[in-house]
């Protein structure tokens, strides 16, 4: 052996370009179905109209979120939290049952990469053509193809950025501004930012996002167990692998070592090495291997959805399915069901009227005509419905408590109105100091629209 | 900073900051490559770290763009410290200051809202009062600067007058109200106990004062008090209707600044009262006070009477449907 030699190794590696091969099959079709569903929803939703306005509009300027018939105000932020909790639990549930199906089929990173890959294939050709093109020295032909690809990518990215902003600012007027390019500074920023993010992530970063940036990829393993569906290579059946020509003598496994499963992988891994954290569960390798198995006249499923336990204990598909109703899945489902139920009932019971009562800062209580004691409040009345309403103000909880002057107030649609309210009691009512009272609002045209807030009435010494 | 410490600490902190940043860069560079001892002819794919005789660490390198992001943060930090204050007492190339930013924002706000206030300032106060937008601005100004004393409903407190009635200490013409807000007012009632006489006389005057507004009083004491009221006439007038030049209140209505009980009136006569309305000219500026005065005037007057009917403030509280 030679004498010990020193060698320098690098701790940071340049990205190696991955050229995923196109593959047709059941899972590829499923992924394209998700691409269509998610993108139709994303690009079309902002154009829907409701009640003479955009059906889905998150108006940050006026801090009102319009979701079809529902108008949410900053006070309704809890629903956003609930929505996020529900989404998270859906993700946990799906992951516990079927691994990274979200990553492989519905995640925006996957979906946009799929679209961008499609454009790349249309312009630069198949995998082998793309590899060849990248190895060519610079030429006009190469420059033309690359420019066309980036132009197409940027067009999709800009349209995506535009649509994204259309969720926050009315998309129809935004469309008008496109023609004259008269966006406001924030609209410019977000259109370009979101377009840049789409272009960068789906065009350049791709698997790097899944491998190094995605937080979900970091903790999804905690949802996995031995019964979670994963994409597996049946090494007992496949090994020892050998090229097709040598496969005749019967001492070899099903795998013909064609490496197609590696070529189609968008993260560039070899599934035959076992489950790896880079695997996003896109099932492209299943499609690839099944194609090969069909061609070589072997049974499908050398690479398939299975579970760790199923591989060890040779479970049948029925037994795998039966194990999906295990405790972990039941708990996830129960918690999810509870939160969904709570959210729906809270939304159903939610009243489009809110009231804040603020006691006047400057005065405790004052004496007015006939020795009556008066307290002043400022009502913040928030009519969160899209109709104007006239509300009747009433107060209770103390003898002789009454509203001085007008006890009705008109609040326009989705308006917040400050209203000074004077309440009076006769001399001698209540006790010195603070008395608990309540102030309520009732819509004149709809008595079910009613809110009540507690307050205090101060009787001075 | 230099006011409280000597110049050494500026340099100390600046040096510490810069050395820290440069240290990060050196650490990053030195750790991006490691030298390992090649143990045999085979491929080296470990970091060369060996524990417990044979446990080695695989080299699964980080992406290189990640390393570049670290370098970019270092460049950003140095550029930031060059442009903005952050290195000891070095002010930064751009000369940015938080007070400067405040002034810029103030100037921006003035540029944005200045023309609006200037437009109202050119108008007559009664016309401004009839303008719904000016009314809304006036209400916000009132809630910010006036509600502490006069209440958010402008009906006042003990010692702070109600602005929604027609009773004015210094006059209720719009121009007078503007004058009051701009330059403030001092209301002074001297202690009159000795001038009136003793406790008995003071009580009698109090009952007489109550009788002026037909409030509950003792008629006998009131007759006696009328004789002693002469001392009060200099300010409140022979008819007790007050004097707006002096800010002396009208005693013949039922409106009381400090309260209308016998005890309170006796206290007022014995000890006197001093009230101060601060001047807002310097603080708010004439343009804002103009809108504010119009709003205050509109609280006890109907601006619609002086303006075209179309200018009625939109959407008043509905008092109907009872």
XYZ file of C-alpha atoms in Angstrom:
783
model
C 0.000 0.000 0.000
C 1.184 3.522 -0.755
C 2.143 5.996 1.918
C -0.775 8.097 3.220
C -1.577 10.937 0.831
C -3.455 14.126 1.520
C -6.367 15.003 -0.643
C -8.743 17.963 -0.643
C -12.469 17.274 -0.773
C -15.222 19.847 -1.171
C -17.996 20.184 1.367
C -20.286 22.051 -1.024
C -21.181 20.504 -4.335
C -22.424 22.116 -7.502
C -25.872 21.034 -8.563
C -25.872 18.290 -11.116
C -28.437 18.800 -13.803
C -31.165 16.170 -13.782
C -32.861 15.328 -17.052
C -36.013 13.447 -16.098
C -37.141 11.166 -18.894
C -40.740 11.460 -19.911
C -42.818 8.485 -18.908
C -46.398 7.522 -19.608
C -48.456 5.454 -17.258
C -51.173 5.354 -14.662
C -49.387 7.637 -12.186
C -48.209 10.069 -14.838
C -51.843 10.429 -15.952
C -52.899 10.944 -12.353
C -50.302 13.663 -11.899
C -51.425 15.433 -15.064
C -55.000 15.253 -13.782
C -53.847 17.058 -10.642
C -51.918 19.587 -12.718
C -55.119 20.394 -14.607
C -57.339 20.488 -11.527
C -55.042 22.693 -9.461
C -54.190 25.042 -12.300
C -57.782 25.426 -13.474
C -58.701 26.285 -9.901
C -55.758 28.674 -9.528
C -56.081 30.528 -12.838
C -59.897 30.648 -13.049
C -61.056 31.315 -9.497
C -60.162 35.027 -9.404
C -62.353 35.613 -12.464
C -65.517 34.356 -10.768
C -68.032 36.993 -9.769
C -70.387 37.102 -6.801
C -72.760 39.801 -5.682
C -71.305 42.230 -8.200
C -67.759 41.785 -6.940
C -64.955 39.281 -7.256
C -66.036 36.013 -5.632
C -62.694 35.364 -3.966
C -60.817 38.496 -3.011
C -58.429 39.064 -0.137
C -58.599 42.822 0.058
C -55.631 43.708 2.234
C -56.160 47.443 1.744
C -59.540 47.487 3.443
C -58.691 44.351 5.439
C -61.694 42.403 4.226
C -61.580 38.883 2.852
C -64.400 38.038 0.464
C -64.992 34.319 0.050
C -68.155 33.950 -2.013
C -71.015 34.806 0.376
C -68.679 35.170 3.316
C -66.942 38.406 4.287
C -64.177 37.896 6.825
C -62.705 40.729 8.853
C -59.448 40.911 10.770
C -61.411 39.759 13.827
C -62.117 36.516 11.979
C -58.442 35.667 11.755
C -59.150 32.551 13.809
C -60.705 31.008 10.712
C -57.447 31.349 8.853
C -55.705 29.573 11.706
C -58.374 26.851 11.614
C -57.979 26.510 7.863
C -54.241 26.051 8.280
C -54.790 23.486 11.040
C -57.228 21.571 8.844
C -54.791 21.663 5.918
C -51.984 20.443 8.158
C -54.070 17.581 9.517
C -55.181 16.585 6.025
C -51.519 16.476 5.085
C -50.630 14.414 8.151
C -53.468 12.002 7.476
C -52.589 11.594 3.807
C -48.920 11.133 4.675
C -49.583 8.572 7.392
C -51.619 6.506 4.938
C -49.880 6.987 1.624
C -46.533 8.684 2.224
C -45.581 11.735 0.193
C -48.578 11.704 -2.166
C -48.974 15.441 -1.675
C -45.367 15.988 -2.760
C -45.659 13.727 -5.764
C -48.981 14.865 -7.136
C -50.366 18.134 -5.794
C -47.540 20.255 -4.371
C -47.135 23.487 -6.382
C -43.415 22.752 -6.709
C -44.219 19.439 -8.417
C -47.064 20.835 -10.473
C -45.114 23.817 -11.829
C -42.042 21.705 -12.428
C -44.237 19.364 -14.459
C -45.521 22.290 -16.528
C -42.031 23.710 -17.000
C -40.679 20.279 -17.942
C -43.421 19.941 -20.524
C -42.366 23.288 -22.061
C -38.735 22.188 -21.947
C -39.580 18.947 -23.761
C -41.615 20.763 -26.390
C -38.764 23.137 -27.178
C -35.556 21.211 -26.497
C -36.799 17.707 -27.153
C -36.511 14.470 -25.234
C -34.064 13.590 -22.497
C -31.287 12.469 -24.848
C -31.746 15.553 -27.042
C -31.567 17.818 -23.986
C -28.396 16.153 -22.718
C -26.859 16.468 -26.157
C -27.909 20.106 -26.440
C -26.359 21.013 -23.090
C -23.081 19.352 -24.097
C -22.909 21.253 -27.379
C -20.673 24.290 -27.552
C -22.451 27.617 -27.752
C -24.127 28.135 -31.076
C -26.901 30.183 -32.572
C -29.095 27.084 -32.684
C -28.507 26.386 -28.983
C -29.015 30.028 -28.059
C -32.292 30.103 -29.983
C -33.677 27.047 -28.247
C -32.598 28.208 -24.801
C -34.049 31.690 -25.362
C -37.330 30.231 -26.553
C -37.532 28.011 -23.503
C -36.814 30.821 -21.045
C -39.219 33.134 -22.827
C -41.974 30.532 -22.544
C -41.103 29.895 -18.893
C -41.171 33.615 -18.151
C -44.521 33.981 -19.880
C -46.057 31.260 -17.700
C -44.346 32.700 -14.640
C -45.586 36.229 -15.306
C -49.125 35.004 -15.861
C -48.867 33.087 -12.598
C -47.616 36.188 -10.790
C -50.404 38.249 -12.304
C -53.030 35.693 -11.246
C -51.570 35.556 -7.748
C -51.906 39.322 -7.359
C -55.438 38.965 -8.745
C -56.406 37.293 -5.477
C -55.528 40.461 -3.573
C -56.546 43.225 -5.915
C -59.567 43.013 -8.261
C -58.278 41.069 -11.246
C -60.487 42.793 -13.804
C -59.091 46.237 -13.081
C -55.650 44.641 -12.832
C -56.197 43.311 -16.351
C -56.936 46.850 -17.466
C -53.672 47.969 -15.908
C -51.775 45.251 -17.793
C -52.612 46.938 -21.062
C -51.158 50.253 -19.963
C -48.653 48.658 -17.544
C -49.870 51.059 -14.877
C -49.603 48.782 -11.844
C -49.007 50.380 -8.472
C -45.599 49.811 -6.861
C -46.827 46.914 -4.686
C -48.576 45.254 -7.585
C -45.398 45.475 -9.626
C -43.413 44.036 -6.760
C -45.667 41.056 -6.149
C -46.310 40.221 -9.797
C -42.572 40.227 -10.467
C -41.679 38.563 -7.189
C -44.148 35.730 -7.634
C -43.199 35.349 -11.286
C -39.536 35.233 -10.318
C -40.257 32.651 -7.612
C -42.186 30.474 -10.080
C -39.498 30.792 -12.750
C -36.673 30.151 -10.307
C -38.288 27.287 -8.421
C -39.847 25.397 -11.320
C -37.197 26.228 -13.900
C -33.917 26.262 -12.030
C -34.239 24.967 -8.478
C -36.615 22.023 -8.992
C -35.496 19.093 -6.811
C -33.254 21.426 -4.816
C -36.392 22.919 -3.268
C -37.614 19.473 -2.177
C -34.214 18.346 -0.964
C -32.861 21.401 0.786
C -35.551 24.053 1.229
C -38.887 22.388 1.896
C -39.674 22.279 5.613
C -42.320 19.623 5.106
C -39.740 17.257 3.681
C -37.824 17.669 6.905
C -40.486 16.444 9.288
C -42.629 14.187 7.165
C -40.702 11.183 8.442
C -42.416 11.605 11.797
C -45.723 10.737 10.121
C -44.300 7.594 8.579
C -44.486 4.196 10.201
C -44.040 0.609 9.059
C -47.536 0.579 7.562
C -47.236 3.775 5.525
C -47.417 3.241 1.789
C -44.073 3.964 0.182
C -42.587 3.415 -3.228
C -40.486 0.317 -2.900
C -38.274 -1.880 -5.000
C -38.926 -5.549 -4.382
C -35.285 -6.551 -4.108
C -36.140 -10.137 -3.212
C -37.734 -10.446 -6.623
C -35.422 -8.172 -8.564
C -31.969 -9.245 -7.419
C -29.547 -10.222 -8.693
C -30.139 -7.899 -11.550
C -28.760 -8.622 -14.984
C -29.199 -7.312 -18.511
C -31.933 -8.924 -20.536
C -29.570 -10.884 -22.755
C -28.252 -12.835 -19.782
C -31.644 -13.330 -18.245
C -32.360 -16.541 -19.989
C -30.567 -18.968 -17.717
C -32.934 -18.420 -14.805
C -30.437 -17.518 -12.067
C -31.252 -13.829 -12.182
C -33.971 -11.643 -10.713
C -36.625 -9.667 -12.543
C -34.602 -6.447 -12.733
C -32.892 -6.128 -16.088
C -30.844 -3.138 -14.911
C -32.201 -0.880 -17.654
C -31.851 2.149 -15.333
C -35.099 3.661 -16.625
C -36.335 4.096 -13.036
C -33.282 6.309 -12.420
C -33.703 8.253 -15.656
C -37.309 9.219 -14.913
C -36.664 10.250 -11.319
C -37.097 14.020 -10.874
C -34.798 14.026 -7.827
C -32.201 11.795 -9.445
C -32.207 8.874 -7.029
C -32.090 5.153 -7.561
C -35.138 3.633 -5.870
C -33.397 0.264 -5.891
C -31.183 1.538 -3.072
C -34.228 1.633 -0.806
C -36.355 4.488 0.515
C -34.427 7.755 0.533
C -35.387 11.122 1.916
C -35.092 12.663 -1.561
C -37.957 10.486 -2.834
C -40.990 12.704 -3.321
C -43.311 9.776 -3.997
C -44.126 10.792 -7.558
C -44.316 7.124 -8.691
C -42.621 7.840 -12.029
C -40.322 4.893 -11.393
C -43.375 2.647 -10.949
C -44.662 3.700 -14.344
C -41.209 3.180 -15.891
C -40.663 -0.231 -14.367
C -44.169 -1.430 -15.245
C -43.541 -0.491 -18.873
C -40.357 -2.546 -18.850
C -42.004 -5.473 -17.095
C -44.739 -5.454 -19.742
C -42.123 -5.490 -22.495
C -40.117 -8.324 -20.968
C -43.253 -10.297 -20.341
C -42.968 -10.255 -16.554
C -45.512 -9.413 -13.902
C -45.849 -5.725 -12.997
C -44.963 -4.409 -9.573
C -41.231 -4.909 -9.256
C -41.322 -1.283 -8.149
C -44.653 -0.589 -6.467
C -46.545 1.070 -3.669
C -46.134 -1.125 -0.645
C -45.243 -0.795 3.016
C -42.167 -1.661 4.979
C -44.103 -4.284 6.957
C -45.585 -5.740 3.775
C -42.105 -6.213 2.310
C -40.837 -7.898 5.492
C -43.876 -10.030 6.205
C -45.112 -10.605 2.655
C -48.557 -9.134 3.234
C -51.212 -9.269 0.541
C -52.719 -6.011 -0.804
C -55.851 -6.706 1.254
C -53.792 -7.003 4.419
C -51.998 -3.767 3.551
C -55.333 -2.044 3.078
C -56.665 -3.407 6.357
C -53.699 -1.953 8.198
C -54.571 1.578 7.057
C -57.147 1.747 9.851
C -54.557 1.668 12.577
C -54.542 3.806 15.729
C -52.421 6.619 14.304
C -54.749 7.038 11.339
C -57.832 6.864 13.574
C -56.464 9.595 15.837
C -55.572 11.844 12.899
C -59.043 11.308 11.405
C -60.822 11.962 14.702
C -58.920 15.184 15.366
C -59.469 16.307 11.789
C -63.193 15.535 11.998
C -63.518 17.489 15.241
C -61.762 20.559 13.887
C -63.755 20.506 10.651
C -66.974 20.198 12.623
C -65.981 23.022 14.964
C -64.997 25.282 12.071
C -68.183 24.631 10.113
C -70.465 25.202 13.091
C -68.549 28.356 14.072
C -68.895 29.683 10.523
C -72.571 28.756 10.455
C -73.292 30.471 13.765
C -71.177 33.506 12.935
C -73.183 36.741 12.843
C -72.357 39.436 10.298
C -72.433 42.054 13.022
C -69.808 42.896 15.587
C -69.841 45.352 18.420
C -67.073 46.795 20.543
C -67.960 48.948 23.509
C -65.346 51.431 24.651
C -66.106 53.489 27.740
C -65.256 57.119 27.243
C -61.724 57.751 28.425
C -62.228 61.194 29.826
C -65.192 60.907 32.147
C -66.373 58.507 34.806
C -69.962 59.554 35.072
C -71.668 62.925 35.055
C -74.738 64.455 36.452
C -77.256 65.811 33.958
C -80.781 67.263 34.102
C -83.037 66.071 36.900
C -80.085 64.546 38.725
C -79.729 61.686 36.284
C -76.340 60.037 35.965
C -74.937 59.753 32.497
C -72.106 57.596 31.154
C -70.668 57.909 27.683
C -69.562 55.012 25.518
C -68.178 54.768 22.073
C -69.656 51.941 20.076
C -67.673 50.457 17.234
C -70.373 48.859 15.126
C -69.089 46.609 12.389
C -71.635 45.593 9.813
C -69.818 42.733 8.135
C -72.727 41.909 5.834
C -73.071 43.285 2.347
C -76.380 45.033 3.072
C -76.954 48.230 4.991
C -78.828 47.757 8.249
C -80.555 49.902 10.826
C -79.782 48.664 14.327
C -81.672 49.389 17.495
C -79.459 49.999 20.496
C -80.670 48.845 23.875
C -79.086 48.530 27.285
C -80.004 46.506 30.330
C -78.737 45.239 33.647
C -79.507 48.280 35.787
C -82.837 49.781 36.925
C -84.022 52.773 34.865
C -81.084 52.362 32.465
C -82.001 54.041 29.208
C -80.463 55.346 26.017
C -80.369 59.127 25.704
C -81.458 60.517 22.287
C -81.611 58.361 19.170
C -81.452 54.670 19.841
C -81.183 53.546 16.238
C -78.170 53.745 14.013
C -77.766 53.038 10.337
C -74.590 51.315 9.201
C -73.815 50.956 5.521
C -72.735 47.648 3.981
C -69.341 46.410 5.223
C -68.857 49.617 7.137
C -67.424 50.239 10.564
C -69.091 53.056 12.353
C -68.129 54.787 15.557
C -71.189 55.891 17.482
C -71.189 57.881 20.716
C -73.763 56.410 23.078
C -75.070 58.060 26.226
C -76.724 55.899 28.853
C -78.604 57.294 31.811
C -79.947 56.075 35.094
C -82.143 57.929 37.556
C -80.512 59.231 40.715
C -80.196 56.440 43.252
C -80.209 53.538 40.833
C -77.370 51.058 41.129
C -74.601 51.401 43.657
C -71.690 53.803 43.810
C -68.865 52.547 41.642
C -69.083 50.243 38.686
C -72.273 48.383 37.818
C -72.323 45.571 35.299
C -74.560 46.308 32.360
C -74.979 45.006 28.857
C -75.419 46.819 25.580
C -77.059 45.119 22.650
C -77.718 45.772 18.996
C -80.593 44.284 17.044
C -81.197 44.759 13.349
C -84.599 46.382 12.842
C -85.244 44.363 9.683
C -83.962 41.071 11.062
C -84.320 40.413 14.817
C -82.089 37.342 14.570
C -79.213 39.699 13.833
C -78.431 40.486 17.419
C -75.251 40.957 19.422
C -74.704 41.791 23.057
C -71.611 43.118 24.797
C -71.016 43.612 28.485
C -69.909 46.964 29.867
C -69.835 48.836 33.139
C -71.824 51.845 34.229
C -70.112 54.050 36.769
C -72.165 55.849 39.371
C -70.015 58.584 40.911
C -70.051 59.375 44.612
C -23.534 57.928 21.992
C -20.412 60.000 22.233
C -22.191 62.174 24.793
C -22.015 59.441 27.390
C -18.978 57.393 26.499
C -15.523 58.174 25.235
C -14.433 57.566 21.666
C -12.694 54.319 22.477
C -15.957 52.362 22.701
C -17.016 53.434 19.191
C -13.852 51.961 17.772
C -14.070 48.913 20.012
C -17.605 48.057 18.859
C -16.901 48.838 15.205
C -13.814 46.641 15.273
C -15.714 43.846 16.996
C -18.465 44.002 14.367
C -16.107 43.987 11.426
C -13.880 41.263 12.854
C -16.975 39.165 13.492
C -18.130 39.489 9.906
C -14.696 38.822 8.482
C -14.324 35.883 10.869
C -17.554 34.403 9.533
C -16.212 34.698 5.999
C -12.905 33.046 6.916
C -14.706 30.249 8.750
C -17.003 29.683 5.783
C -14.092 29.571 3.357
C -11.946 27.339 5.523
C -14.787 24.869 6.053
C -15.793 24.601 2.425
C -12.866 22.280 1.740
C -11.186 19.805 4.016
C -7.953 17.904 3.653
C -8.295 14.231 4.269
C -5.707 11.543 4.418
C -6.151 9.152 1.604
C -6.012 5.778 3.259
C -6.144 3.569 0.243
C -6.359 3.857 -3.496
C -10.161 3.779 -3.482
C -12.581 6.647 -3.886
C -12.839 8.957 -0.911
C -16.382 9.784 -0.054
C -16.045 10.521 3.643
C -15.090 13.710 5.438
C -12.126 11.912 6.920
C -13.559 12.075 10.435
C -13.155 8.757 12.200
C -14.546 7.859 15.602
C -14.309 4.696 17.626
C -11.676 3.313 15.280
C -13.898 2.645 12.290
C -16.917 4.947 12.368
C -16.600 7.438 9.488
C -18.721 10.349 8.351
C -19.995 10.248 4.787
C -19.479 13.411 2.780
C -22.947 14.316 1.516
C -22.129 17.844 0.427
C -24.437 20.804 0.821
C -25.516 22.466 -2.424
C -23.076 25.119 -3.542
C -25.762 27.784 -3.997
C -26.332 27.459 -0.295
C -22.732 28.475 0.360
C -23.123 31.415 -1.983
C -26.134 32.578 0.009
C -23.869 32.753 3.068
C -21.333 34.825 1.148
C -24.113 37.116 -0.072
C -25.180 37.783 3.528
C -21.608 38.843 4.313
C -21.528 41.200 1.331
C -24.940 42.517 2.337
C -23.789 43.132 5.907
C -20.721 45.081 4.774
C -22.716 47.110 2.240
C -25.359 47.859 4.863
C -22.787 49.014 7.404
C -21.202 51.202 4.752
C -24.493 52.860 3.769
C -26.380 53.014 7.061
C -25.397 53.826 10.638
C -24.409 50.691 12.515
C -20.660 50.824 12.998
C -20.045 52.659 16.249
C -20.694 56.342 15.647
C -20.109 56.170 11.876
C -23.174 57.834 10.354
C -23.292 55.842 7.138
C -22.791 57.006 3.589
C -26.492 57.759 3.042
C -26.760 59.863 6.197
C -29.988 58.120 7.223
C -31.483 59.091 10.575
C -34.672 57.968 12.286
C -35.556 61.616 12.916
C -34.915 62.307 9.253
C -37.270 59.514 8.308
C -39.903 60.983 10.616
C -39.477 64.386 8.986
C -39.731 62.820 5.536
C -42.944 61.040 6.448
C -44.329 64.193 7.977
C -43.478 66.155 4.844
C -45.058 63.434 2.732
C -48.244 63.550 4.788
C -48.320 67.334 4.574
C -47.851 67.168 0.832
C -50.685 64.655 0.582
C -53.197 66.263 2.928
C -51.969 69.852 2.827
C -53.955 70.772 -0.313
C -57.113 69.361 1.256
C -56.734 71.463 4.375
C -55.702 74.454 2.275
C -58.907 74.079 0.270
C -61.000 74.175 3.439
C -58.985 77.027 4.890
C -60.049 79.209 1.966
C -63.700 78.446 2.667
C -65.983 80.120 5.142
C -66.291 78.167 8.424
C -69.992 77.535 7.918
C -69.370 76.160 4.447
C -66.688 73.872 5.823
C -69.105 72.702 8.503
C -71.559 71.596 5.835
C -68.960 69.517 3.987
C -69.344 65.823 4.886
C -65.691 65.028 4.305
C -64.565 67.956 6.445
C -67.027 66.797 9.090
C -65.450 63.352 9.141
C -61.943 64.849 9.341
C -63.094 67.203 12.070
C -64.560 64.343 14.064
C -61.290 62.411 13.900
C -59.304 65.482 14.954
C -61.762 66.036 17.788
C -61.476 62.427 18.981
C -57.706 62.701 18.957
C -57.105 66.112 20.498
C -60.289 67.250 22.256
C -62.079 64.153 23.555
C -59.768 63.819 26.562
C -61.436 66.841 28.202
C -64.698 67.369 26.357
C -65.584 63.660 25.998
C -65.898 61.759 22.765
C -69.515 62.921 22.470
C -68.364 66.533 23.085
C -70.754 66.873 26.003
C -68.013 67.763 28.409
C -67.277 66.892 32.005
C -67.167 68.656 35.286
C -65.079 71.766 34.586
C -65.002 71.131 30.853
C -67.875 72.671 28.937
C -70.467 70.832 26.905
C -69.946 71.842 23.268
C -73.240 70.521 21.954
C -75.578 73.022 23.644
C -76.126 76.609 22.639
C -74.552 77.967 25.782
C -71.112 79.471 25.307
C -68.744 80.973 27.863
C -66.805 83.014 25.319
C -69.259 83.063 22.430
C -70.484 80.505 19.944
C -69.891 82.203 16.604
C -67.715 79.994 14.385
C -64.938 82.606 14.358
C -65.007 82.829 18.153
C -64.724 79.068 18.456
C -61.769 79.144 16.102
C -60.194 81.889 18.205
C -60.725 79.770 21.334
C -59.031 76.722 19.837
C -56.154 78.717 18.332
C -55.212 80.810 21.322
C -56.824 79.082 24.278
C -58.878 80.645 27.049
C -58.473 81.219 30.740
C -61.628 81.408 32.784
C -61.053 82.877 36.243
C -63.592 83.372 38.985
C -61.937 84.855 42.069
C -62.832 83.624 45.607
C -65.827 85.783 46.558
C -66.624 84.441 50.031
C -65.213 87.489 51.860
C -66.762 89.951 49.414
C -70.183 88.425 49.869
C -69.905 88.066 53.613
C -69.812 84.976 55.834
C -70.999 81.434 55.364
C -74.608 82.430 55.829
C -74.454 85.045 53.091
C -72.667 82.687 50.711
C -75.406 80.086 51.187
C -78.059 82.737 50.581
C -76.350 83.864 47.353
C -76.149 80.239 46.246
C -79.905 79.871 46.715
C -80.474 83.107 44.832
C -78.294 81.862 41.964
C -80.366 78.679 41.849
C -83.562 80.733 41.758
C -82.311 82.580 38.669
C -82.693 79.449 36.591
C -85.814 78.390 38.430
C -83.954 75.460 39.998
C -84.911 73.958 43.361
C -84.045 76.539 46.007
C -85.073 77.995 49.366
C -87.164 81.122 48.563
C -86.424 82.878 51.869
C -82.680 82.424 51.612
C -82.887 83.446 47.997
C -84.504 86.794 48.815
C -81.745 87.471 51.322
C -79.143 86.352 48.792
C -80.418 88.750 46.156
C -79.201 91.633 48.271
C -75.732 90.155 48.425
C -75.547 89.395 44.695
C -74.224 92.869 43.952
C -70.656 91.645 44.368
C -71.218 89.246 41.477
C -72.727 91.711 39.029
C -69.403 93.107 37.867
C -68.822 89.961 35.909
C -72.129 88.138 35.647
C -74.096 91.296 34.941
C -77.107 92.794 36.686
C -79.371 90.339 34.905
C -76.959 87.468 35.716
C -76.795 86.527 32.049
C -72.990 86.493 32.119
C -70.397 88.230 30.002
C -68.794 86.464 27.097
C -65.933 88.937 26.920
C -64.819 87.789 30.341
C -65.967 84.206 29.992
C -68.410 84.732 32.874
C -71.190 82.150 32.574
C -74.873 82.849 32.246
C -76.443 81.913 35.596
C -80.053 81.967 34.423
C -79.955 78.673 32.504
C -79.676 75.206 33.983
C -76.267 74.574 32.517
C -73.543 74.202 35.115
C -69.880 73.851 34.438
C -69.019 72.527 37.895
C -72.419 71.314 39.071
C -75.673 72.842 40.151
C -76.056 71.693 43.740
C -76.028 74.198 46.619
C -72.802 72.679 47.942
C -71.002 73.038 44.609
C -72.154 76.630 44.112
C -71.051 77.513 47.632
C -67.658 76.000 46.904
C -67.435 78.007 43.701
C -68.227 81.255 45.502
C -65.864 80.548 48.408
C -62.870 79.263 46.540
C -63.312 80.631 43.052
C -62.603 78.643 39.910
C -59.858 78.741 37.334
C -60.181 76.940 34.032
C -57.726 76.721 31.178
C -58.325 75.807 27.614
C -54.878 75.319 26.034
C -53.906 77.024 22.782
C -53.614 74.740 19.756
C -52.264 77.186 17.153
C -48.664 76.007 17.376
C -49.502 72.362 17.895
C -52.114 71.734 15.204
C -51.598 74.648 12.857
C -54.263 77.006 11.562
C -55.424 74.765 8.721
C -56.428 71.889 10.993
C -57.948 74.222 13.564
C -60.071 75.693 10.789
C -61.648 72.294 10.098
C -61.883 71.548 13.807
C -63.645 74.830 14.579
C -66.166 74.164 11.831
C -66.821 70.720 13.298
C -67.290 72.052 16.833
C -69.635 74.740 15.588
C -71.686 72.113 13.709
C -72.227 70.205 16.959
C -74.725 72.800 18.171
C -75.836 74.258 14.841
C -77.293 72.822 11.711
C -74.807 73.494 8.937
C -77.403 72.414 6.365
C -79.254 75.666 7.017
C -76.409 77.721 5.666
C -75.406 75.478 2.781
C -77.210 73.999 -0.170
C -79.440 71.062 0.785
C -77.297 68.746 -1.324
C -74.437 69.231 1.098
C -76.242 67.628 4.041
C -73.825 65.218 5.729
C -74.632 61.800 4.315
C -76.043 59.102 6.491
C -76.948 60.771 9.782
C -78.013 58.542 12.677
C -81.571 57.458 12.027
C -83.912 58.516 14.746
C -87.071 57.244 13.139
C -88.835 53.897 13.380
C -89.334 53.992 17.122
